[in-house]
Short mmCIF file of C-alpha atoms in Angstrom, two decimals:
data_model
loop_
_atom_site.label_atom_id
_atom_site.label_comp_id
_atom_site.label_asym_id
_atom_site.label_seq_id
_atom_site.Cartn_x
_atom_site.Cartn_y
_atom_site.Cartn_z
CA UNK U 164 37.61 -40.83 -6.89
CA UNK U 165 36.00 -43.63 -8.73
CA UNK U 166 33.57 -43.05 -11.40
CA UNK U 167 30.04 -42.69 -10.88
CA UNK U 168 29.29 -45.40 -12.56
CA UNK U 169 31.55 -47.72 -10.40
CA UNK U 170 30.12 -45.42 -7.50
CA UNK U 171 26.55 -46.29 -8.40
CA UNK U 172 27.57 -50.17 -8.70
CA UNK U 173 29.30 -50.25 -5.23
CA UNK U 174 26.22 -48.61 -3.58
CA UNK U 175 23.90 -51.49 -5.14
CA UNK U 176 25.61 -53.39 -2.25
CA UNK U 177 23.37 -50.68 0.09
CA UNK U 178 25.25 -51.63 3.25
CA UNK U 179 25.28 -49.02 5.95
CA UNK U 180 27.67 -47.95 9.04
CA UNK U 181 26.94 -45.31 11.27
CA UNK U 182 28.71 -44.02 14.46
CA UNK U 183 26.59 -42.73 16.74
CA UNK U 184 28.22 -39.61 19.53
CA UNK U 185 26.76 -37.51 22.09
CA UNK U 186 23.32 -38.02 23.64
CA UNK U 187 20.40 -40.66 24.07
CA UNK U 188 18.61 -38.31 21.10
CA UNK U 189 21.19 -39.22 18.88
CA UNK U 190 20.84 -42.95 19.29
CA UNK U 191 17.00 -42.61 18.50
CA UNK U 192 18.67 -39.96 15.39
CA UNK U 193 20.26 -43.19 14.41
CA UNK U 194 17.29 -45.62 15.11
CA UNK U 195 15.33 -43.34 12.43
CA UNK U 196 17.56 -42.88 9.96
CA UNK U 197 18.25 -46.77 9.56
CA UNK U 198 14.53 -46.69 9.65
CA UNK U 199 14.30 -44.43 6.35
CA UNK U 200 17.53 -45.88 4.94
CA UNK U 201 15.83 -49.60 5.32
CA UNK U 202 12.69 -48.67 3.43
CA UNK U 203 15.01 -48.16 0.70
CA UNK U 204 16.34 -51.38 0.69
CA UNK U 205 19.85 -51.10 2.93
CA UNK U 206 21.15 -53.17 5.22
CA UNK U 207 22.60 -52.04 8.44
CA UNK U 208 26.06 -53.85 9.09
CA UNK U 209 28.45 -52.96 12.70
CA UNK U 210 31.58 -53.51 10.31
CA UNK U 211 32.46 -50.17 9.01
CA UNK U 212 34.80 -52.53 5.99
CA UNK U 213 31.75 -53.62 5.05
CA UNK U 214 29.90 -51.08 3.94
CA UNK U 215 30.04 -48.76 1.27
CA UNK U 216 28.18 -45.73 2.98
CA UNK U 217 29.59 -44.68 6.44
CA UNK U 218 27.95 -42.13 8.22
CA UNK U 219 28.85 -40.15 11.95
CA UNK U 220 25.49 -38.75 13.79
CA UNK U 221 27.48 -35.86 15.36
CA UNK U 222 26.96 -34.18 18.33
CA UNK U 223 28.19 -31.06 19.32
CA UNK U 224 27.12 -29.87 22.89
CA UNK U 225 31.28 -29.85 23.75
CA UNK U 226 33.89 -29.20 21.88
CA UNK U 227 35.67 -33.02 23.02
CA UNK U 228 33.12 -34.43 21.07
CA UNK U 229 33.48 -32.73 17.58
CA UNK U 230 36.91 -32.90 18.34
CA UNK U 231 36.58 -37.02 17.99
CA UNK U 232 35.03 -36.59 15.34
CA UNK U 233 37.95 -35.00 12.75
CA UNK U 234 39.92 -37.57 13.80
CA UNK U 235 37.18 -40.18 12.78
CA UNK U 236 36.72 -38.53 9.32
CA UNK U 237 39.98 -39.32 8.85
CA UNK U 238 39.59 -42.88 9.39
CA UNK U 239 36.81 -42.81 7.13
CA UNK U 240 38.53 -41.51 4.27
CA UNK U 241 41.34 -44.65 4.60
CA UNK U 242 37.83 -46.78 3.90
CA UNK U 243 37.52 -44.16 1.16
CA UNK U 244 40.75 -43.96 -0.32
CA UNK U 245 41.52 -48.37 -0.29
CA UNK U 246 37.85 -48.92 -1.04
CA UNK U 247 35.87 -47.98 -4.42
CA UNK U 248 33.08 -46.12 -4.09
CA UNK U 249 32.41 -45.79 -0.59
CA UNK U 250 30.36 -42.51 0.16
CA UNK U 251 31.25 -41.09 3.41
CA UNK U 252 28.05 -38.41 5.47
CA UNK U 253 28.47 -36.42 8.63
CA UNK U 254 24.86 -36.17 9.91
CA UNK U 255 23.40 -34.38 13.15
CA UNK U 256 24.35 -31.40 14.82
CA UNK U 257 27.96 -30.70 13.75
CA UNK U 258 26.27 -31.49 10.38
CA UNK U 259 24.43 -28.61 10.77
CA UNK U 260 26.64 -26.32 12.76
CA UNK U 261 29.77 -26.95 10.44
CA UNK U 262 28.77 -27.75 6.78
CA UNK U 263 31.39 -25.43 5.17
CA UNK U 264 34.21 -26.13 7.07
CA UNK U 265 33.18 -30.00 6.61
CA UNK U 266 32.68 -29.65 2.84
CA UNK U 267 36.00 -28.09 2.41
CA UNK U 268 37.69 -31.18 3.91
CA UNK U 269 36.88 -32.51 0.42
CA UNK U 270 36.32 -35.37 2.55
CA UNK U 271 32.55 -35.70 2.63
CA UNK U 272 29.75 -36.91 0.45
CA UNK U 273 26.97 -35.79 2.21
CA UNK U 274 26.16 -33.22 4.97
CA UNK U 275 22.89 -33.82 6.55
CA UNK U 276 21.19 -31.76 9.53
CA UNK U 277 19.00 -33.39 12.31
CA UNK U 278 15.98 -32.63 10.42
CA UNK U 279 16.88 -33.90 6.75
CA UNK U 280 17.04 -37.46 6.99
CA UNK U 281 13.94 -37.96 4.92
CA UNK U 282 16.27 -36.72 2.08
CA UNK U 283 18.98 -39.31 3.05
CA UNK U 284 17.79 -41.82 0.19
CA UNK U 285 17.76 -39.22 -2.59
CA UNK U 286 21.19 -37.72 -1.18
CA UNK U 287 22.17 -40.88 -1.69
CA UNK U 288 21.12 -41.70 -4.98
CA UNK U 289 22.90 -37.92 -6.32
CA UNK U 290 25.81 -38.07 -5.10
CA UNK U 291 28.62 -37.64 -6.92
CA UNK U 292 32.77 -37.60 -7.05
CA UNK U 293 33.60 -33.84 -6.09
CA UNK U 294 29.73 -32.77 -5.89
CA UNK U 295 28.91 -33.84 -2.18
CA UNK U 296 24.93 -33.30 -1.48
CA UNK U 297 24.23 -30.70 1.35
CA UNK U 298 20.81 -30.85 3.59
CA UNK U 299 21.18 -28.76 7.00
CA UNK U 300 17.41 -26.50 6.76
CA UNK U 301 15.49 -26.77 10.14
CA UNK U 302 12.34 -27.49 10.07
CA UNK U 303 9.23 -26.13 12.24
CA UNK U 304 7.18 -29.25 11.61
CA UNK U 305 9.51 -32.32 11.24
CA UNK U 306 9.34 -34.93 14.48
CA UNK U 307 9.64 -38.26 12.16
CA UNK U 308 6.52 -38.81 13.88
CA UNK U 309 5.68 -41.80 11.36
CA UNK U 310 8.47 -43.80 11.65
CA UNK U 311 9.42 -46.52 14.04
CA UNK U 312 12.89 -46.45 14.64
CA UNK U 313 15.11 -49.86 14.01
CA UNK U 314 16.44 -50.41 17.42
CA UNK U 315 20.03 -50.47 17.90
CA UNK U 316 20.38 -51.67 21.41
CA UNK U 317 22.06 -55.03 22.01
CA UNK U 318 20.13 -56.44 24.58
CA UNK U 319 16.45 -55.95 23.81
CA UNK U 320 15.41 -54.61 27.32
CA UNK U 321 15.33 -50.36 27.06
CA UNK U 322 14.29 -48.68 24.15
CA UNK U 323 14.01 -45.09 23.82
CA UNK U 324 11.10 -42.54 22.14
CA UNK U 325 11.78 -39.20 21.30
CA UNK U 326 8.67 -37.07 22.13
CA UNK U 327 9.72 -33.80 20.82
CA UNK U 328 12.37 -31.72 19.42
CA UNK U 329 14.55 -28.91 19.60
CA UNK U 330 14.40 -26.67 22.40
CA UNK U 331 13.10 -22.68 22.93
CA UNK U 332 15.29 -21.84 26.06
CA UNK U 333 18.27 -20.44 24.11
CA UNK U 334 20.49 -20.72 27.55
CA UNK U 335 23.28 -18.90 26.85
CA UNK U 336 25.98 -21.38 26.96
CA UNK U 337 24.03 -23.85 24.64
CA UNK U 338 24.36 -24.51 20.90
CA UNK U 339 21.11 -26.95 20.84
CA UNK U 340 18.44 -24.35 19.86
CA UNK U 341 20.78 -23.22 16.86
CA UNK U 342 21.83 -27.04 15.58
CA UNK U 343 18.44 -28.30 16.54
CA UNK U 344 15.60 -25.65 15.97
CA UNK U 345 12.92 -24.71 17.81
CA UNK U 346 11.08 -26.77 20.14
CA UNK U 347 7.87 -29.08 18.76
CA UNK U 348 6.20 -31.67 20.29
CA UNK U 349 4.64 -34.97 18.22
CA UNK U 350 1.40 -35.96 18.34
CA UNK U 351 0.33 -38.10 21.44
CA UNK U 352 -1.29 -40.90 19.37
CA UNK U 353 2.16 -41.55 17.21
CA UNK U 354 4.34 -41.52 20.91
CA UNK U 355 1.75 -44.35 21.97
CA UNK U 356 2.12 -46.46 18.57
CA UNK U 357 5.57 -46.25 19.14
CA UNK U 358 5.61 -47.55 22.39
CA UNK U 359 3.30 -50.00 21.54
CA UNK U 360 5.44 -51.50 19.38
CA UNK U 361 8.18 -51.55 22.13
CA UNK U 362 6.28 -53.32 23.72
CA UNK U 363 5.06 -56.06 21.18
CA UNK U 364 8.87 -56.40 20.36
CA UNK U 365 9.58 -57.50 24.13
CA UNK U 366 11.33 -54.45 25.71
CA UNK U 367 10.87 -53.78 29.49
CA UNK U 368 11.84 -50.31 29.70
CA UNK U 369 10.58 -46.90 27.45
CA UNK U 370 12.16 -43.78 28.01
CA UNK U 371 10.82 -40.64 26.61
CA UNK U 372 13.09 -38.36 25.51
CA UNK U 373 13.15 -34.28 24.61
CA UNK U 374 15.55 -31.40 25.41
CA UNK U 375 12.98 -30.36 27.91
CA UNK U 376 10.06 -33.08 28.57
CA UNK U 377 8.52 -30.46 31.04
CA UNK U 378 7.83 -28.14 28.03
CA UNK U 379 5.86 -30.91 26.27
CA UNK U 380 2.29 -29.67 24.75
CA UNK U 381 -0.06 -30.79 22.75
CA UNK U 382 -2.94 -28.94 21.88
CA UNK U 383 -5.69 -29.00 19.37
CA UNK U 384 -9.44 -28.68 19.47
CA UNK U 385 -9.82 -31.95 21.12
CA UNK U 386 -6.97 -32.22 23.34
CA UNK U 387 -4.83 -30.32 25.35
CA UNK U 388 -2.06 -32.68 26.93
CA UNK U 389 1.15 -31.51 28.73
CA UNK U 390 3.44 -33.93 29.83
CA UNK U 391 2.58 -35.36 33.38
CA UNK U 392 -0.60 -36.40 31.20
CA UNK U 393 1.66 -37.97 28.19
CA UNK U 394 3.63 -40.06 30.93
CA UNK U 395 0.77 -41.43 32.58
CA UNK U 396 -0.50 -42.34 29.23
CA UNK U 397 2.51 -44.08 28.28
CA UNK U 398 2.33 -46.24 32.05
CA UNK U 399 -0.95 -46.83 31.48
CA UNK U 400 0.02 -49.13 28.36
CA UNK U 401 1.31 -52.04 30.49
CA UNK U 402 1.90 -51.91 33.77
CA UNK U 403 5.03 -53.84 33.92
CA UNK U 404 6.69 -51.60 31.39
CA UNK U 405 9.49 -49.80 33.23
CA UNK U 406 8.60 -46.13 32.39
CA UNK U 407 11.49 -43.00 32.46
CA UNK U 408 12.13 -40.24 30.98
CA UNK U 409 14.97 -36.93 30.51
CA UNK U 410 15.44 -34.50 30.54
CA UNK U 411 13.73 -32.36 32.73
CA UNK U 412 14.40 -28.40 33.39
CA UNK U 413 13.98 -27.08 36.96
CA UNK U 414 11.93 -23.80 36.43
CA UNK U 415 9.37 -26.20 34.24
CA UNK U 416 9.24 -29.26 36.13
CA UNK U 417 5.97 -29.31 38.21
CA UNK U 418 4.17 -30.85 41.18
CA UNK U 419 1.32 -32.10 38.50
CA UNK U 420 4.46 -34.41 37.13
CA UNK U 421 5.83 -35.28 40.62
CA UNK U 422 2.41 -36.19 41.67
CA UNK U 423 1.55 -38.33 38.66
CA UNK U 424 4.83 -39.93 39.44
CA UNK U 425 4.08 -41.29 42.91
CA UNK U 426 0.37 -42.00 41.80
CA UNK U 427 1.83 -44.57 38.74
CA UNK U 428 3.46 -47.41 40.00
CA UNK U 429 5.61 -48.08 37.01
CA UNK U 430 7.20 -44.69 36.35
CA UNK U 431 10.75 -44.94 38.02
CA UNK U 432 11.63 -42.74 40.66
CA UNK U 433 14.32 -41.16 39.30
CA UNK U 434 15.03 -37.06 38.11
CA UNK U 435 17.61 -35.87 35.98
CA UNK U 436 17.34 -32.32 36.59
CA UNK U 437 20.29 -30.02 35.05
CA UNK U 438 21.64 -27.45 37.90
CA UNK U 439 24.49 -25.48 35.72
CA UNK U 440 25.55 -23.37 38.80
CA UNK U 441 24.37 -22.59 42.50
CA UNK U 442 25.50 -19.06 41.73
CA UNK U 443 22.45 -16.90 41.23
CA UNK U 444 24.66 -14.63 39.17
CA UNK U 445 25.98 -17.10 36.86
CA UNK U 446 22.50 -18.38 36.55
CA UNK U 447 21.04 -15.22 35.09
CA UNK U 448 24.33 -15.15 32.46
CA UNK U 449 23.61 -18.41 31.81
CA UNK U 450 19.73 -17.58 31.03
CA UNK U 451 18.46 -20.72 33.56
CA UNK U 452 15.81 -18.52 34.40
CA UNK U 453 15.60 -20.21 38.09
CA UNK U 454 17.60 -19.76 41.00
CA UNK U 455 19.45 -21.19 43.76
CA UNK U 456 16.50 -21.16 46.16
CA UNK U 457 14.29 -22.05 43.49
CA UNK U 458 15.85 -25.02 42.32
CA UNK U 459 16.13 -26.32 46.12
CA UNK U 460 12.66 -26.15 46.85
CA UNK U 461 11.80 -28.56 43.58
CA UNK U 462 14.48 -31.14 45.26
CA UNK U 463 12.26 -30.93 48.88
CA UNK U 464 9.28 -31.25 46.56
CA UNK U 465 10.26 -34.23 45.05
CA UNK U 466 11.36 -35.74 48.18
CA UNK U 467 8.57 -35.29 50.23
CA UNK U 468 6.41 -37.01 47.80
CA UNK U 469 8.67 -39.65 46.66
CA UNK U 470 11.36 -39.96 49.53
CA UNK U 471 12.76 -42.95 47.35
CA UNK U 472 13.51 -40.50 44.20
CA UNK U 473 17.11 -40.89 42.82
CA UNK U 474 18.05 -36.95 41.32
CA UNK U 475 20.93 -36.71 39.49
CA UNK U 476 22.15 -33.63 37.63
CA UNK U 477 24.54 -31.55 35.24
CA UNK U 478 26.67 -28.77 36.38
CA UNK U 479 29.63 -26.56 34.06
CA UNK U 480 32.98 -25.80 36.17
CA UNK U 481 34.19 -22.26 35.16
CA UNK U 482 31.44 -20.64 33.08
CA UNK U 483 32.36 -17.24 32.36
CA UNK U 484 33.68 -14.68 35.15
CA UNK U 485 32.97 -17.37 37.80
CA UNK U 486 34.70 -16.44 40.88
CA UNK U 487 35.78 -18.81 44.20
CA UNK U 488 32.73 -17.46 45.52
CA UNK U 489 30.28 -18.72 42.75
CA UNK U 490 31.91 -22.19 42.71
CA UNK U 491 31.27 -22.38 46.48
CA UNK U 492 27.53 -21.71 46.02
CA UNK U 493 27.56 -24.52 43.40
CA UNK U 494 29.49 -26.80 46.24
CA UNK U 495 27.31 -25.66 47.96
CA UNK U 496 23.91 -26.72 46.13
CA UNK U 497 25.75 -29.91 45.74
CA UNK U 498 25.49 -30.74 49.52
CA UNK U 499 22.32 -29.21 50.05
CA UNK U 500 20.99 -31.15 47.04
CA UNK U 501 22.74 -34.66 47.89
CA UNK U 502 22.69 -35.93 44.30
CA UNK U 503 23.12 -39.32 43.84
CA UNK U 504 25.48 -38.63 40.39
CA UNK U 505 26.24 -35.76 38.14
CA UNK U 506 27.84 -35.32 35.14
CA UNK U 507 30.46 -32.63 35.54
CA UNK U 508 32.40 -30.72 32.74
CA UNK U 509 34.44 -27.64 32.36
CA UNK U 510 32.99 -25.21 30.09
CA UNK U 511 34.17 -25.21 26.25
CA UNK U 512 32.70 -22.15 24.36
CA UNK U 513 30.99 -23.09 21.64
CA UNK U 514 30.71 -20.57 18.82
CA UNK U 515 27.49 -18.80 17.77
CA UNK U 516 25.74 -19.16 21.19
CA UNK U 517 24.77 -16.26 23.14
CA UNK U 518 27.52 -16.68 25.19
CA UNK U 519 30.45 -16.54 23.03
CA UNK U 520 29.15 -13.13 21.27
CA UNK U 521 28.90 -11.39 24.56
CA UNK U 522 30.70 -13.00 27.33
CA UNK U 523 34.55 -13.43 27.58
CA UNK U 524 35.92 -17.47 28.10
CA UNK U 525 37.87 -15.68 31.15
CA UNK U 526 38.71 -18.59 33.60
CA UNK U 527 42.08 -19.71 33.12
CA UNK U 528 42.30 -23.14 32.14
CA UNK U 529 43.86 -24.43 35.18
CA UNK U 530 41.62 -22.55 37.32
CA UNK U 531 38.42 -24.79 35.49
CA UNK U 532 40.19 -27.79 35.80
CA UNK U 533 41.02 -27.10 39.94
CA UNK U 534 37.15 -26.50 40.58
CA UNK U 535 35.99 -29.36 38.22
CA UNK U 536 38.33 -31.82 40.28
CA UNK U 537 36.44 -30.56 43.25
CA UNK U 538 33.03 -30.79 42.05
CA UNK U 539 34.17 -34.55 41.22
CA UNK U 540 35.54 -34.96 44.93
CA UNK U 541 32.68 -33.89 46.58
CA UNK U 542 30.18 -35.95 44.20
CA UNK U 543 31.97 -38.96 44.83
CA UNK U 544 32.05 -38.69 48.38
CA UNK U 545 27.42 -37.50 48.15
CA UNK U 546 27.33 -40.83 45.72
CA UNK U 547 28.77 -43.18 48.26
CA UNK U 548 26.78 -41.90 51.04
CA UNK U 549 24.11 -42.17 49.18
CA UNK U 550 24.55 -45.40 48.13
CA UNK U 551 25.55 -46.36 51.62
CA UNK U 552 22.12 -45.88 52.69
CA UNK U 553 20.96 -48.23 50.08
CA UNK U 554 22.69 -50.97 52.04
CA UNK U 555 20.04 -53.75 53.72
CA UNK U 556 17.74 -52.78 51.71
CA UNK U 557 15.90 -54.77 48.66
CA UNK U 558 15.16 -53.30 45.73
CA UNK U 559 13.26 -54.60 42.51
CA UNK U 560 16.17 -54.56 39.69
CA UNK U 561 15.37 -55.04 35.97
CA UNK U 562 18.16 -57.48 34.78
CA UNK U 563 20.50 -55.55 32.31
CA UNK U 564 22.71 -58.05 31.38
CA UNK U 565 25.78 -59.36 32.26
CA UNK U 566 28.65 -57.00 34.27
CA UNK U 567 31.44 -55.44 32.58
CA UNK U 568 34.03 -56.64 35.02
CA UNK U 569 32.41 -59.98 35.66
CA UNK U 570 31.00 -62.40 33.58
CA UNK U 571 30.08 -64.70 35.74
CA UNK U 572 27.44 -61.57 37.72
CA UNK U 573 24.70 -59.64 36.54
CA UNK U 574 23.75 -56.19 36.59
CA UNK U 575 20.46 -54.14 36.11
CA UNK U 576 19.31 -50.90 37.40
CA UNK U 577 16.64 -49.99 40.63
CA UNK U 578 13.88 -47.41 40.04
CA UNK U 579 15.63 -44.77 40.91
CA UNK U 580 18.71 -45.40 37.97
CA UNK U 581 21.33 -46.66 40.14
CA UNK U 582 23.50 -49.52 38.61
CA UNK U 583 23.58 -53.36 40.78
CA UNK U 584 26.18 -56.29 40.32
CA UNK U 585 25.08 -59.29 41.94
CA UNK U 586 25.67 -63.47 41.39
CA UNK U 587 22.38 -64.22 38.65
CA UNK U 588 23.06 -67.90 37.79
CA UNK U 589 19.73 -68.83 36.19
CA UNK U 590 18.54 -65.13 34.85
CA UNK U 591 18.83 -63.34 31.51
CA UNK U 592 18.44 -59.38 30.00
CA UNK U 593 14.82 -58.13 30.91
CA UNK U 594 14.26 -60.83 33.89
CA UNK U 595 13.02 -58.81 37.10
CA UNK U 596 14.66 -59.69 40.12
CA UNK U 597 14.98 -58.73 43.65
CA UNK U 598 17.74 -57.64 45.27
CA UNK U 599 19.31 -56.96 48.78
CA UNK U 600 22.12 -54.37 49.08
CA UNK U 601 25.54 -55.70 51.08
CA UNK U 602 27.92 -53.57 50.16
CA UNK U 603 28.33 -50.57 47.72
CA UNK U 604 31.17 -48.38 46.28
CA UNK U 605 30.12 -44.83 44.88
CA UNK U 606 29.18 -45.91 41.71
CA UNK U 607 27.50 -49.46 42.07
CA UNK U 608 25.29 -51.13 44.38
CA UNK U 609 26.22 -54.67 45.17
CA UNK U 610 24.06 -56.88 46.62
CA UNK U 611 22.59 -60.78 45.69
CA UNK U 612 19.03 -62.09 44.67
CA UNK U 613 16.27 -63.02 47.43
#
């Protein structure tokens, strides 16, 4: 290890890396903390050899994604190791779910929890060879409610804004309430600066974020504001600012919201509403607090006000003691539901949540992986018939930039979040285009401009 005095000239330089895993709340994590970091005079650079502080804003929902991260610290430490004085942090929820076992790496600088990063630039200026700084205490109050984040996106079209944190529904499987804290919402005035200033900067698209944007309250003497009232706030700004927002939860979400959705033109017509399970059993294990019937009468709410709404969701594949017959209901809710995409996963148990004390992992392996490959199946087949549908019509697309697999196309997405490719010759990122539907596979909509 260098000494600190050839430590404390290196970080002069005040350049800054960070690697950003897991959700969209991480990437607005991120956004903030180069935010704080800034005000303090560092630079943000996307070349990790050029910096001389590196930090990972860690996620750890599954176990694949903490798992990426070991073998990232290790590539960090090379930097470390050829590289004098570079100070290496692990920030975020791993942060905060695995400070020891980090620290004992003897590996890391700094350790950092989701609601520290107002210490960053002191951390910082104490660290020390062998002495790494340590900040993981969750916090009742702290939203970073007066700080606009530094936007990381490349393209300048969606930004997201975090409108609360943490989350109170302690479901049984999830390690969020334990990493994160309990749930608080900001203040409605600082979410409107903040779009406000998305706005002023040029972007096209906001999308409010929280663990459970149902559960959003504010409430003091002079207001009381939940969240239908928050997003029509927010489209009320500028009407031809795209407005989204995730995630919601299905024994919150309301017909207030779904109303104020069809009433605002702007608000996209698209839900991201979590299933888990169509068992009613697993359900209750899993502490949903909803059921099977329950959650299908919110999808025949939603689409007999807004026929148009795109609903995709999150299921787990082999949560514990899930028999054939529970994994049928959930194909079952599946078809029923018709989801235009999910994202599927086998469960990983993650340690500390309600359902590692008390519940056995006790679905073989193989067994997980046979109904997750079926869940997949079956969603590819809903998402091609549902984008099959799509075909002949038009839909208003907000220009993304251009395709992956084609250079010489475009793509953007429709209201209700599914992804077009089309020929663009003549528009750019955050142009608004129409666009007719010829042809489709199960993931993408293609079509050309009219």
């Amino acid at each position: 290890m260098p000494k600190r005095s050839e430590q404390l000239r290196i970080l002069m330089k005040k350049k800054i890396y960070i690697e950003t895993y897991g959700c969209q709340m991480n990437v607005v994590d991120s956004e903030v903390i180069f935010s704080i970091l800034g005000k303090e005079g560092y630079e943000r650079t996307a070349n990790m050899s050029d910096a001389n502080v590196i930090l990972a804003n860690t996620c750890s929902v599954r176990d694949n994604a903490e798992q990426r991260i070991w073998g990232r610290l290790e590539v960090f430490n090379q930097e470390k190791e050829s590289r004098s004085g570079v100070v290496v942090g692990i920030v975020g929820c791993m942060a905060e779910r695995l400070k020891d076992k980090l620290i004992q790496t003897g590996k890391v600088d700094i350790v950092a929890g989701p609601d520290a990063y107002r210490s960053l630039p002191e951390m910082l200026r104490e660290v020390a060879p062998e002495r790494p700084k340590i900040n993981v205490l969750l916090s009742r109050e702290e939203n970073y409610s007066d700080i606009i984040p530094v936007r990381m996106d490349k393209n300048g079209v969606s930004a997201f804004v975090t409108i609360m944190r943490g989350c109170n529904n302690v479901c049984s499987y999830c390690v969020v309430p334990y990493t994160r804290g309990a749930e608080r919402s900001r203040d409605p005035k600082t979410i409107l600066t903040e779009v406000r200033d998305v706005i002023e900067k040029g972007y096209k698209e906001v999308t409010l974020l929280g663990q459970n944007v149902d559960s959003y309250h504010w409430k003091t003497d002079a207001e009381d504001i939940d969240f239908p009232d928050l997003l029509e706030m927010v489209a009320r700004l500028n009407p031809s600012l795209r407005v989204r927002f995730a995630t919601n939860h299905p024994k919150d979400i309301s017909d207030k919201l779904i109303e104020a959705m069809a009433r605002q033109k702007n608000i996209c017509h698209h839900i991201h509403l979590p299933v888990q399970s169509g068992s009613n059993r697993l359900l209750e294990k899993m502490r949903r607090r909803y059921t099977h019937e329950w959650y299908l009468e919110r999808v025949r709410k939603i689409r007999e006000v807004m026929p148009d709404c795109g609903i995709t969701t999150d299921v787990i594949a082999g949560f514990c003691s899930e028999t054939d017959e529970d994994h049928q209901l959930t194909l079952s809710i599946f078809r029923e539901a018709g989801f235009d995409y999910a994202y599927m996963f086998q469960y990983s148990e993650r340690p500390g949540t309600l359902a590692a004390r008390n519940y056995p992992d006790d679905v073989p392996a193989d067994v997980k992986t046979r109904r997750l490959n079926e869940i997949i199946a079956l969603q590819g087949q809903l998402s091609l018939e549902s984008n099959q549908r799509d075909v002949g019509k038009t839909f208003e697309v907000l220009v993304e930039g251009p395709s992956k697999r084609n250079q010489e196309e475009l793509c953007g997405r429709t209201g209700s979040d599914k992804m077009c490719v089309f020929p663009g010759k003549g528009h750019v990122a955050g142009d608004y285009v129409s666009v007719k539907v010829t042809s489709c596979t199960s993931a993408t909509l293609i079509g050309k401009i009219v």
